[in-house]
Short mmCIF file of C-alpha atoms in Angstrom, two decimals:
data_model
loop_
_atom_site.label_atom_id
_atom_site.label_comp_id
_atom_site.label_asym_id
_atom_site.label_seq_id
_atom_site.Cartn_x
_atom_site.Cartn_y
_atom_site.Cartn_z
CA GLN A 122 25.07 6.99 14.80
CA VAL A 123 24.10 8.28 11.39
CA GLN A 124 20.51 7.53 10.43
CA LEU A 125 18.21 8.48 7.60
CA VAL A 126 14.58 7.72 8.41
CA GLN A 127 12.03 8.00 5.63
CA SER A 128 8.29 8.51 5.70
CA GLY A 129 5.86 5.66 5.25
CA ALA A 130 4.38 3.98 2.22
CA GLU A 131 2.07 5.93 -0.08
CA VAL A 132 -0.66 4.97 -2.53
CA LYS A 133 -1.46 7.56 -5.16
CA LYS A 134 -3.66 7.83 -8.20
CA PRO A 135 -2.24 8.57 -11.64
CA GLY A 136 -1.70 12.28 -12.11
CA ALA A 137 -1.27 12.97 -8.42
CA SER A 138 1.88 14.04 -6.57
CA VAL A 139 3.79 12.41 -3.75
CA LYS A 140 6.18 13.94 -1.23
CA VAL A 141 8.61 11.66 0.58
CA SER A 142 10.59 12.84 3.59
CA CYS A 143 14.00 11.79 4.84
CA LYS A 144 14.95 12.81 8.39
CA ALA A 145 18.67 12.82 9.15
CA SER A 146 20.28 12.35 12.55
CA GLY A 147 23.70 11.63 13.97
CA TYR A 148 25.59 14.15 11.82
CA THR A 149 25.46 17.76 10.69
CA PHE A 150 22.67 17.76 8.12
CA THR A 151 24.02 20.68 6.13
CA SER A 152 27.45 19.12 5.64
CA TYR A 153 26.49 16.35 3.19
CA ASP A 154 24.38 16.10 0.07
CA ILE A 155 21.18 14.10 -0.01
CA ASN A 156 20.61 11.97 -3.12
CA TRP A 157 17.44 10.20 -4.17
CA VAL A 158 17.46 6.79 -5.84
CA ARG A 159 14.49 4.68 -6.84
CA GLN A 160 13.99 0.99 -7.55
CA ALA A 161 11.01 -0.58 -9.25
CA THR A 162 10.11 -4.08 -8.11
CA GLY A 163 12.67 -6.56 -9.36
CA GLN A 164 14.62 -3.86 -11.16
CA GLY A 165 17.88 -2.00 -10.69
CA LEU A 166 18.77 1.27 -9.01
CA GLU A 167 17.96 4.56 -10.72
CA TRP A 168 19.50 7.85 -9.59
CA MET A 169 17.01 10.71 -9.55
CA GLY A 170 18.96 13.69 -8.30
CA TRP A 171 20.81 15.41 -5.48
CA MET A 172 20.41 18.34 -3.14
CA ASN A 173 22.90 20.33 -1.11
CA PRO A 174 21.08 20.94 2.20
CA ASN A 175 23.30 23.91 3.01
CA SER A 176 22.67 25.94 -0.13
CA GLY A 177 19.50 24.26 -1.34
CA ASN A 178 21.14 23.73 -4.73
CA THR A 179 19.80 20.77 -6.65
CA GLY A 180 20.56 18.68 -9.71
CA TYR A 181 18.08 16.34 -11.34
CA ALA A 182 18.37 13.53 -13.84
CA GLN A 183 17.07 14.63 -17.22
CA LYS A 184 14.40 11.94 -17.06
CA PHE A 185 12.77 13.62 -14.06
CA GLN A 186 13.30 17.29 -14.96
CA GLY A 187 10.07 19.20 -14.58
CA ARG A 188 8.45 16.51 -12.42
CA VAL A 189 10.74 16.26 -9.40
CA THR A 190 11.49 18.82 -6.71
CA MET A 191 13.98 18.30 -3.90
CA THR A 192 13.80 20.58 -0.88
CA ARG A 193 14.83 20.66 2.75
CA ASN A 194 13.99 22.06 6.16
CA THR A 195 17.28 22.55 7.96
CA SER A 196 15.59 23.32 11.29
CA ILE A 197 14.41 19.71 11.48
CA SER A 198 17.21 18.10 9.42
CA THR A 199 14.78 16.77 6.89
CA ALA A 200 14.99 16.46 3.12
CA TYR A 201 12.02 16.05 0.82
CA MET A 202 11.49 14.64 -2.65
CA GLU A 203 8.28 15.51 -4.44
CA LEU A 204 7.34 13.78 -7.68
CA SER A 205 4.37 15.05 -9.65
CA SER A 206 2.21 13.81 -12.53
CA LEU A 207 2.56 10.27 -11.26
CA ARG A 208 2.06 7.34 -13.60
CA SER A 209 2.07 3.62 -13.04
CA GLU A 210 5.73 3.40 -14.06
CA ASP A 211 6.61 5.50 -11.00
CA THR A 212 5.61 2.65 -8.70
CA ALA A 213 8.85 1.92 -6.87
CA VAL A 214 10.76 2.07 -3.62
CA TYR A 215 12.33 5.49 -3.20
CA TYR A 216 15.53 5.83 -1.18
CA CYS A 217 17.37 8.84 0.16
CA ALA A 218 21.12 8.45 0.54
CA ARG A 219 23.82 10.65 2.00
CA GLY A 220 26.38 11.78 -0.52
CA HIS A 221 29.91 11.88 0.88
CA THR A 222 32.63 13.87 -0.87
CA ALA A 223 36.19 12.85 -0.02
CA MET A 224 39.45 14.41 -1.10
CA VAL A 225 41.84 11.53 -0.51
CA PRO A 226 41.24 9.58 -2.57
CA PRO A 227 39.02 11.92 -4.59
CA SER A 228 35.62 10.32 -4.50
CA TYR A 229 31.89 10.74 -4.04
CA TYR A 230 29.78 7.94 -2.67
CA PHE A 231 26.54 7.13 -0.90
CA ASP A 232 27.54 5.94 2.56
CA TYR A 233 24.21 5.93 4.41
CA TRP A 234 20.78 5.10 3.05
CA GLY A 235 17.26 5.45 4.30
CA GLN A 236 15.10 2.38 4.69
CA GLY A 237 13.12 3.13 1.55
CA THR A 238 9.56 4.32 0.92
CA LEU A 239 7.23 2.33 -1.31
CA VAL A 240 5.17 4.53 -3.57
CA THR A 241 2.38 2.73 -5.41
CA VAL A 242 0.61 4.47 -8.28
CA SER A 243 -2.69 2.83 -9.10
CA SER A 244 -6.15 3.87 -10.17
CA ASP B 175 25.05 10.09 -19.79
CA ILE B 176 27.69 7.53 -18.80
CA GLN B 177 26.47 3.96 -19.22
CA MET B 178 27.62 1.31 -16.74
CA THR B 179 27.60 -2.32 -17.85
CA GLN B 180 28.10 -5.15 -15.40
CA SER B 181 28.91 -8.75 -16.15
CA PRO B 182 27.72 -11.29 -15.54
CA SER B 183 24.09 -10.41 -14.82
CA SER B 184 23.85 -13.46 -12.59
CA LEU B 185 26.30 -15.87 -11.11
CA SER B 186 26.04 -19.14 -9.19
CA ALA B 187 28.83 -19.96 -6.77
CA SER B 188 29.55 -21.98 -3.66
CA VAL B 189 30.66 -20.98 -0.18
CA GLY B 190 34.43 -20.58 -0.24
CA ASP B 191 34.63 -19.72 -3.94
CA ARG B 192 36.50 -16.72 -5.27
CA VAL B 193 34.17 -14.53 -7.33
CA THR B 194 34.84 -11.61 -9.65
CA ILE B 195 32.27 -9.18 -11.04
CA THR B 196 33.21 -6.70 -13.72
CA CYS B 197 31.89 -3.25 -14.50
CA ARG B 198 32.63 -1.24 -17.62
CA ALA B 199 31.95 2.48 -18.11
CA SER B 200 31.06 3.93 -21.50
CA GLN B 201 33.77 6.57 -21.03
CA SER B 202 36.63 7.17 -18.63
CA ILE B 203 35.52 7.84 -15.07
CA SER B 204 38.99 7.88 -13.48
CA SER B 205 38.48 6.08 -10.15
CA TYR B 206 35.01 7.46 -9.42
CA LEU B 207 33.54 4.00 -9.10
CA ASN B 208 31.59 2.59 -6.16
CA TRP B 209 30.26 -0.88 -5.36
CA TYR B 210 27.12 -1.63 -3.36
CA GLN B 211 25.58 -4.82 -2.02
CA GLN B 212 21.82 -5.17 -1.77
CA LYS B 213 19.84 -7.92 -0.07
CA PRO B 214 16.13 -8.48 -0.72
CA GLY B 215 13.93 -5.89 0.93
CA LYS B 216 16.89 -3.87 2.17
CA ALA B 217 18.61 -0.66 1.15
CA PRO B 218 21.92 -0.92 -0.69
CA LYS B 219 25.08 -1.01 1.42
CA LEU B 220 28.34 0.63 0.38
CA LEU B 221 31.22 -1.83 0.04
CA ILE B 222 33.92 -0.10 -2.00
CA TYR B 223 34.42 3.53 -2.99
CA ALA B 224 36.96 5.21 -5.25
CA ALA B 225 37.34 1.88 -7.08
CA SER B 226 39.47 0.21 -4.43
CA SER B 227 38.89 1.76 -0.99
CA LEU B 228 37.15 -0.53 1.47
CA GLN B 229 34.33 1.11 3.39
CA SER B 230 34.71 0.97 7.15
CA GLY B 231 33.27 -2.21 8.63
CA VAL B 232 33.25 -4.16 5.38
CA PRO B 233 35.10 -7.50 5.53
CA SER B 234 38.51 -7.63 3.90
CA ARG B 235 37.44 -10.49 1.62
CA PHE B 236 35.89 -7.76 -0.55
CA SER B 237 38.25 -5.85 -2.81
CA GLY B 238 37.99 -3.60 -5.83
CA SER B 239 40.33 -2.62 -8.62
CA GLY B 240 40.47 -0.73 -11.88
CA SER B 241 40.50 2.78 -13.27
CA GLY B 242 39.40 4.52 -16.43
CA THR B 243 36.68 2.32 -17.90
CA ASP B 244 37.22 -1.18 -16.50
CA PHE B 245 36.66 -2.21 -12.91
CA THR B 246 36.32 -5.38 -10.87
CA LEU B 247 34.85 -6.40 -7.54
CA THR B 248 36.36 -9.55 -6.05
CA ILE B 249 35.12 -11.61 -3.13
CA SER B 250 38.04 -13.81 -2.11
CA SER B 251 36.12 -16.51 -0.24
CA LEU B 252 32.35 -16.42 -0.42
CA GLN B 253 30.44 -16.54 2.83
CA PRO B 254 26.74 -17.41 3.17
CA GLU B 255 25.87 -13.77 3.91
CA ASP B 256 27.44 -12.62 0.62
CA PHE B 257 24.67 -13.99 -1.56
CA ALA B 258 23.01 -10.80 -2.74
CA THR B 259 22.86 -8.42 -5.69
CA TYR B 260 25.84 -6.19 -6.41
CA TYR B 261 25.76 -2.84 -8.20
CA CYS B 262 28.52 -0.62 -9.49
CA GLN B 263 27.95 3.14 -9.71
CA GLN B 264 29.89 5.95 -11.30
CA SER B 265 30.15 9.23 -9.43
CA TYR B 266 32.35 11.00 -12.00
CA SER B 267 29.47 13.04 -13.37
CA THR B 268 25.73 13.38 -13.02
CA PRO B 269 23.55 11.46 -13.51
CA HIS B 270 25.32 9.08 -11.14
CA THR B 271 24.39 5.98 -13.05
CA PHE B 272 24.34 2.43 -11.72
CA GLY B 273 25.10 -0.81 -13.47
CA GLN B 274 22.19 -3.16 -14.01
CA GLY B 275 23.26 -5.39 -11.13
CA THR B 276 24.80 -8.83 -10.67
CA ARG B 277 22.77 -11.38 -8.77
CA LEU B 278 24.99 -13.76 -6.85
CA GLU B 279 23.23 -17.02 -6.06
CA ILE B 280 24.12 -20.14 -4.15
CA LYS B 281 25.11 -23.09 -6.34
#
């Protein structure tokens, strides 16, 4: 069965960086995008960006450009999201999600999600 | 960026009720509209993709409709496990923006 298993909770100081991992199993890792979505406590879902694990191509939301880097290690079917220059507003649960492209009907959707990783930014 | 606006933001209903949640896009997104359900402390779960296609394993009481800018999610007969927060999302272009969410509560 398809699973995305994320790394554990992190506590970071303002200005630091955090790197969250997302290990995929149950499917061919390079065949589907990995997206990252975050959610501050009590707030809605915010899309951060996507990565094609086959090519390594990425696309980031303008809000995170210059601060976020999405990478992968195909030998261990793992995607990574690194966020730098952390501030208190980055405190949130970070999710990875598999992006599924379908042709009939034409669509793109997030069909499997990781369990989430809480990142707390505090001095 | 495409803005997604859901209404209502919250909704109280009873088991057995028929419920409709609407989602409006700031520009046409064809049928690139998805619906997710999220329960407290859990990751979102895909319910509907391409505006009206039911994800495998999702009960048939959930349905979606719409195209262009206006979309709806309907739950035909609410069950106790349906009380959650629902999000629409456009996947027409990046950033793949979400609506602000609709919290469905027990009346």
